[in-house]
Short mmCIF file of C-alpha atoms (C1' of nucleotides) in Angstrom, two decimals:
data_model
loop_
_atom_site.label_atom_id
_atom_site.label_comp_id
_atom_site.label_asym_id
_atom_site.label_seq_id
_atom_site.Cartn_x
_atom_site.Cartn_y
_atom_site.Cartn_z
CA MET O 153 -0.02 -0.07 -0.08
CA LYS O 154 1.30 3.38 -1.16
CA THR O 155 0.32 6.71 0.04
CA THR O 156 0.52 9.36 -2.71
CA THR O 157 2.87 11.67 -0.87
CA PRO O 158 4.43 10.70 2.89
CA PRO O 159 3.91 14.02 4.96
CA LEU O 160 7.39 14.35 6.15
CA GLU O 161 8.73 11.35 7.20
CA SER O 162 12.46 10.61 8.37
CA CYS O 163 14.51 10.50 5.08
CA CYS O 164 17.64 10.31 7.63
CA ALA O 165 18.70 7.00 8.00
CA PRO O 166 18.75 5.71 11.53
CA ASP O 167 22.19 6.62 13.02
CA ASP O 168 24.29 3.44 12.60
CA GLU O 169 26.00 4.06 15.99
CA ARG O 170 29.32 2.45 14.38
CA VAL O 171 32.79 3.24 16.45
CA ASP O 172 35.34 4.87 14.24
CA LEU O 173 38.49 3.39 14.62
CA ARG O 174 40.82 5.82 12.67
CA PRO O 175 43.46 7.32 14.96
CA VAL O 176 42.76 11.03 15.76
CA GLU O 177 46.65 11.93 15.28
CA GLY O 178 48.92 11.93 12.17
CA ASP O 179 48.95 13.70 8.83
CA ASP O 180 45.52 12.37 7.49
CA ALA O 181 43.62 13.21 10.94
CA ASP O 182 45.22 16.59 10.36
CA GLU O 183 44.17 17.22 7.01
CA GLU O 184 40.35 15.69 8.41
CA LEU O 185 40.45 17.98 11.16
CA ALA O 186 41.52 20.98 9.31
CA SER O 187 38.87 20.32 6.49
CA LEU O 188 36.28 19.70 8.98
CA SER O 189 37.11 22.65 11.03
CA LYS O 190 36.92 24.82 7.66
CA ALA O 191 33.81 23.73 6.79
CA ILE O 192 32.09 24.95 10.00
CA GLY O 193 34.17 27.75 9.96
CA HIS O 194 31.79 30.32 9.03
CA PRO O 195 28.63 31.65 11.31
CA ALA O 196 25.99 31.04 8.72
CA ARG O 197 27.26 27.20 8.40
CA VAL O 198 27.24 27.14 12.15
CA LYS O 199 23.66 27.95 12.13
CA ILE O 200 22.82 25.56 9.47
CA LEU O 201 24.10 22.71 11.73
CA ARG O 202 22.41 23.85 14.55
CA ILE O 203 19.07 23.90 12.62
CA LEU O 204 19.30 20.27 11.49
CA VAL O 205 20.52 19.17 14.72
CA ARG O 206 17.64 20.61 16.48
CA ARG O 207 15.12 19.43 14.38
CA ASN O 208 16.33 16.07 14.01
CA SER O 209 13.75 15.37 11.60
CA CYS O 210 15.20 16.55 8.48
CA ILE O 211 14.36 19.87 6.92
CA CYS O 212 14.56 20.78 2.95
CA GLY O 213 14.71 24.70 2.09
CA ASP O 214 13.35 26.16 5.44
CA ILE O 215 16.71 26.78 6.37
CA VAL O 216 16.73 29.53 3.55
CA ASP O 217 13.80 31.19 5.29
CA GLU O 218 15.81 31.01 8.85
CA LEU O 219 18.86 32.96 7.42
CA PRO O 220 19.32 36.22 6.09
CA LEU O 221 20.76 35.30 2.93
CA ALA O 222 19.72 34.46 -0.56
CA GLN O 223 18.77 31.16 -1.84
CA SER O 224 21.75 30.77 -3.87
CA THR O 225 24.04 31.67 -0.94
CA VAL O 226 22.74 29.26 1.34
CA SER O 227 22.86 26.63 -1.25
CA GLN O 228 26.42 27.35 -1.33
CA HIS O 229 26.98 26.92 2.28
CA LEU O 230 25.11 23.58 2.10
CA LYS O 231 27.25 22.25 -0.70
CA VAL O 232 30.32 23.21 1.66
CA LEU O 233 28.80 21.42 4.63
CA LYS O 234 27.65 18.28 2.14
CA ASP O 235 31.25 18.01 0.64
CA ALA O 236 32.76 17.87 4.03
CA GLY O 237 30.83 15.07 4.48
CA LEU O 238 28.66 16.62 7.59
CA ILE O 239 25.41 16.88 6.08
CA ARG O 240 23.49 14.52 3.68
CA GLY O 241 21.14 15.91 1.02
CA ASP O 242 18.27 13.49 -0.08
CA VAL O 243 15.95 14.45 -3.20
CA ASP O 244 12.24 14.14 -2.02
CA GLY O 245 10.15 15.10 -4.98
CA PRO O 246 10.70 18.61 -5.61
CA ARG O 247 12.50 19.25 -2.38
CA VAL O 248 15.54 18.17 -0.75
CA CYS O 249 15.62 17.03 2.80
CA TYR O 250 18.84 17.57 4.59
CA CYS O 251 19.97 16.20 7.47
CA ILE O 252 23.30 15.82 9.77
CA GLU O 253 25.53 12.96 9.15
CA PRO O 254 25.88 11.73 12.98
CA ARG O 255 29.11 9.83 12.16
CA SER O 256 30.62 12.70 10.86
CA LEU O 257 29.68 14.98 13.65
CA ARG O 258 30.96 12.49 16.24
CA ARG O 259 34.14 12.07 14.01
CA LEU O 260 34.61 15.73 14.51
CA LYS O 261 34.04 15.75 18.11
CA ALA O 262 36.66 12.82 18.19
CA LEU O 263 39.39 14.86 16.23
CA ILE O 264 38.75 17.83 18.31
CA GLY O 265 38.67 15.81 21.65
CA GLY O 266 42.13 14.60 20.68
CA LEU O 267 43.69 17.84 20.76
CA MET Q 67 71.49 27.45 12.63
CA LYS Q 68 70.29 25.24 14.85
CA THR Q 69 70.70 26.13 18.58
CA THR Q 70 69.64 23.77 21.23
CA THR Q 71 66.27 24.62 23.26
CA PRO Q 72 66.89 26.79 25.92
CA PRO Q 73 66.99 25.82 29.62
CA LEU Q 74 63.11 25.14 30.33
CA GLU Q 75 61.40 28.17 31.68
CA SER Q 76 58.00 28.11 31.88
CA CYS Q 77 56.86 31.09 29.67
CA CYS Q 78 53.39 29.57 29.95
CA ALA Q 79 51.17 30.26 32.56
CA PRO Q 80 49.86 27.47 34.61
CA ASP Q 81 46.19 26.77 33.56
CA ASP Q 82 43.78 28.40 35.67
CA GLU Q 83 41.29 26.17 35.42
CA ARG Q 84 38.24 28.31 35.48
CA VAL Q 85 35.01 27.13 34.20
CA ASP Q 86 33.59 29.02 31.42
CA LEU Q 87 29.75 30.12 31.95
CA ARG Q 88 29.12 31.28 28.53
CA PRO Q 89 26.51 29.68 26.71
CA VAL Q 90 27.29 27.13 23.81
CA GLU Q 91 24.43 28.32 21.61
CA GLY Q 92 23.12 31.59 20.25
CA ASP Q 93 24.42 34.25 17.80
CA ASP Q 94 27.33 34.76 20.02
CA ALA Q 95 28.50 31.26 20.32
CA ASP Q 96 27.98 30.73 16.43
CA GLU Q 97 30.43 33.46 15.91
CA GLU Q 98 32.70 32.19 18.34
CA LEU Q 99 32.68 28.63 17.11
CA ALA Q 100 33.10 29.82 13.43
CA SER Q 101 35.94 31.97 14.53
CA LEU Q 102 37.66 29.37 16.24
CA SER Q 103 36.93 26.85 13.76
CA LYS Q 104 38.34 28.69 10.78
CA ALA Q 105 41.48 29.25 12.87
CA ILE Q 106 42.05 25.51 12.70
CA GLY Q 107 40.91 25.32 9.21
CA HIS Q 108 44.38 24.79 7.74
CA PRO Q 109 46.47 21.67 8.23
CA ALA Q 110 49.70 23.68 9.19
CA ARG Q 111 47.67 25.36 12.21
CA VAL Q 112 46.58 21.96 13.18
CA LYS Q 113 50.27 20.71 13.24
CA ILE Q 114 51.20 23.68 15.00
CA LEU Q 115 48.66 23.40 17.70
CA ARG Q 116 49.61 19.49 18.07
CA ILE Q 117 53.14 20.43 18.43
CA LEU Q 118 52.12 22.70 21.08
CA VAL Q 119 50.00 20.44 22.79
CA ARG Q 120 52.63 17.80 22.67
CA ARG Q 121 55.35 19.84 24.49
CA ASN Q 122 53.34 21.53 27.31
CA SER Q 123 56.61 23.18 27.70
CA CYS Q 124 56.35 25.98 25.11
CA ILE Q 125 58.25 25.98 22.12
CA CYS Q 126 59.30 29.21 20.02
CA GLY Q 127 60.62 29.01 16.38
CA ASP Q 128 61.43 25.26 16.40
CA ILE Q 129 57.91 25.14 14.75
CA VAL Q 130 59.34 26.09 11.65
CA ASP Q 131 61.80 23.86 11.72
CA GLU Q 132 58.84 21.02 12.17
CA LEU Q 133 57.03 22.50 9.05
CA PRO Q 134 57.95 22.26 5.24
CA LEU Q 135 57.05 25.98 5.04
CA ALA Q 136 58.75 28.88 4.99
CA GLN Q 137 59.58 31.25 8.07
CA SER Q 138 57.24 33.81 7.14
CA THR Q 139 54.48 31.81 6.42
CA VAL Q 140 54.82 29.72 9.87
CA SER Q 141 54.82 33.36 11.50
CA GLN Q 142 51.55 34.10 9.59
CA HIS Q 143 50.01 30.76 10.96
CA LEU Q 144 50.99 31.87 14.32
CA LYS Q 145 49.16 35.13 14.10
CA VAL Q 146 46.06 33.46 12.93
CA LEU Q 147 46.02 31.28 16.05
CA LYS Q 148 47.03 34.15 18.42
CA ASP Q 149 44.17 36.22 17.01
CA ALA Q 150 41.79 33.71 17.59
CA GLY Q 151 43.16 33.49 20.89
CA LEU Q 152 44.03 29.67 20.92
CA ILE Q 153 47.68 30.45 21.52
CA ARG Q 154 49.94 32.99 23.17
CA GLY Q 155 53.30 34.08 22.24
CA ASP Q 156 55.57 35.57 25.19
CA VAL Q 157 58.68 37.57 24.08
CA ASP Q 158 61.68 35.67 25.63
CA GLY Q 159 64.90 37.64 24.52
CA PRO Q 160 65.26 37.38 21.16
CA ARG Q 161 62.87 34.47 20.91
CA VAL Q 162 59.12 34.26 21.26
CA CYS Q 163 57.71 31.15 22.83
CA TYR Q 164 54.41 30.29 22.09
CA CYS Q 165 51.98 28.12 23.98
CA ILE Q 166 48.63 26.93 23.73
CA GLU Q 167 45.78 28.85 25.53
CA PRO Q 168 43.90 26.23 27.57
CA ARG Q 169 41.01 27.84 28.14
CA SER Q 170 40.38 28.59 24.66
CA LEU Q 171 40.96 25.03 23.68
CA ARG Q 172 38.49 23.83 26.40
CA ARG Q 173 35.72 26.49 25.09
CA LEU Q 174 36.41 25.16 21.67
CA LYS Q 175 35.73 21.52 22.60
CA ALA Q 176 32.55 22.83 24.83
CA LEU Q 177 31.37 24.43 21.58
CA ILE Q 178 32.01 21.32 19.33
CA GLY Q 179 30.27 19.42 21.90
CA GLY Q 180 27.37 21.68 22.23
CA LEU Q 181 26.57 20.33 18.66
"C1'" DG Y 161 79.62 50.65 18.28
"C1'" DC Y 162 78.98 46.30 14.99
"C1'" DA Y 163 77.33 41.65 13.66
"C1'" DT Y 164 74.43 37.82 14.46
"C1'" DC Y 165 70.06 35.75 15.35
"C1'" DT Y 166 65.21 35.18 16.00
"C1'" DT Y 167 60.94 36.68 14.42
"C1'" DA Y 168 57.34 40.05 12.63
"C1'" DT Y 169 55.92 42.66 8.97
"C1'" DC Y 170 55.82 44.20 4.02
"C1'" DG Y 171 54.56 43.63 -0.87
"C1'" DT Y 172 53.46 40.88 -4.37
"C1'" DT Y 173 50.96 37.03 -6.75
"C1'" DC Y 174 47.74 33.64 -6.91
"C1'" DT Y 175 44.15 31.02 -5.39
"C1'" DT Y 176 39.89 30.51 -2.75
"C1'" DC Y 177 35.55 32.52 -0.66
"C1'" DG Y 178 31.16 34.68 0.10
"C1'" DT Y 179 27.67 36.77 -1.87
"C1'" DC Y 180 24.23 37.97 -5.17
"C1'" DG Y 181 21.23 37.81 -9.28
"C1'" DA Y 182 20.08 35.01 -13.31
"C1'" DT Y 183 19.42 31.02 -15.55
"C1'" DG Y 184 18.59 25.87 -15.48
"C1'" DA Y 185 16.62 21.39 -14.40
"C1'" DA Y 186 13.13 18.23 -12.21
"C1'" DG Y 187 8.85 17.35 -10.15
"C1'" DA Y 188 4.14 18.42 -8.82
"C1'" DC Y 189 -0.18 20.12 -10.46
"C1'" DG Y 190 -3.56 22.24 -12.72
"C1'" DC F 45 0.41 20.24 -22.56
"C1'" DG F 46 1.96 24.62 -19.42
"C1'" DT F 47 3.01 26.82 -15.35
"C1'" DC F 48 4.59 26.53 -10.72
"C1'" DT F 49 7.64 25.70 -7.16
"C1'" DT F 50 12.15 24.32 -5.53
"C1'" DC F 51 16.73 23.58 -5.55
"C1'" DA F 52 21.34 23.84 -7.81
"C1'" DT F 53 24.42 26.05 -10.80
"C1'" DC F 54 26.44 29.46 -13.42
"C1'" DG F 55 29.18 34.19 -13.95
"C1'" DA F 56 30.40 37.88 -11.81
"C1'" DC F 57 33.01 40.83 -8.38
"C1'" DG F 58 34.95 42.18 -4.48
"C1'" DA F 59 37.28 40.56 -0.22
"C1'" DA F 60 40.21 37.38 2.13
"C1'" DG F 61 43.80 33.73 2.41
"C1'" DA F 62 48.01 31.53 1.28
"C1'" DA F 63 52.76 31.44 0.16
"C1'" DC F 64 56.98 33.36 -0.72
"C1'" DG F 65 61.21 36.62 -0.66
"C1'" DA F 66 62.92 40.70 1.27
"C1'" DT F 67 63.09 43.48 4.88
"C1'" DA F 68 62.69 45.62 9.47
"C1'" DA F 69 62.86 45.38 14.57
"C1'" DG F 70 64.79 44.02 18.85
"C1'" DA F 71 68.06 41.33 21.90
"C1'" DT F 72 72.45 39.04 22.30
"C1'" DG F 73 77.04 38.75 22.00
"C1'" DC F 74 81.71 40.44 20.49
#
DNA sequence: GCATCTTATCGTTCTTCGTCGATGAAGACG
DNA sequence: CGTCTTCATCGACGAAGAACGATAAGATGC
């Protein structure tokens, strides 16, 4: 049985909770930490992350309404976060549903904690 | 040339261990997190931080010897970290002794943890 | 004094970032 | 079919970043 349009279901896959075994030091870790940090090195992107964390139900372009930026600019910031692996965007009809990638966020916390 | 490390005098003040009561959310926290993250958003600066954390005894320009970068470039990176408040540089005769600012590092961890 | 050592800063060049408006692509809905 | 709506991408432009060599500033030592 198929409903025509599921209202706002969780497009975000559940967190797999797997433990990350990669080291938190060394050249690779340095590059990774720098890359992740650069991605959140802008206030707008921090705000986007917070929005997505707050509503664990994932959100499409309502983010644009919450930020004082043009739609294209927000889209650029979303791309930066997505390229860094911090968020994911799933196409849902004409919209795109963004959600955080819990594994990457945990990885970032581990790397920062390793300092 | 290469001179040995001067006698270990602690230029770094001992960690005051004070608890930071500022919130980890809100516009100010967003700006602060973005600013700190941008500062460590470069592999060379991550390496510098690690060097300073590893030797809790503070280090001057030996950092230059550990990085494959020109002295002026390393100085620039040190300035970025210092402007962000993550490190401190105390003049010690003809040299400058850099050390991490534990409070800022703790603050960064708290902000990241607040995500 | 002068020479030396260490670090910061200046000036330059090149690249990347941030922002916007405009345009394009893909579905949804008449 | 056409028309919205939603979002990504393009092009442009100014601002900021990253790297270097050269130079200046400040302390030490002769």
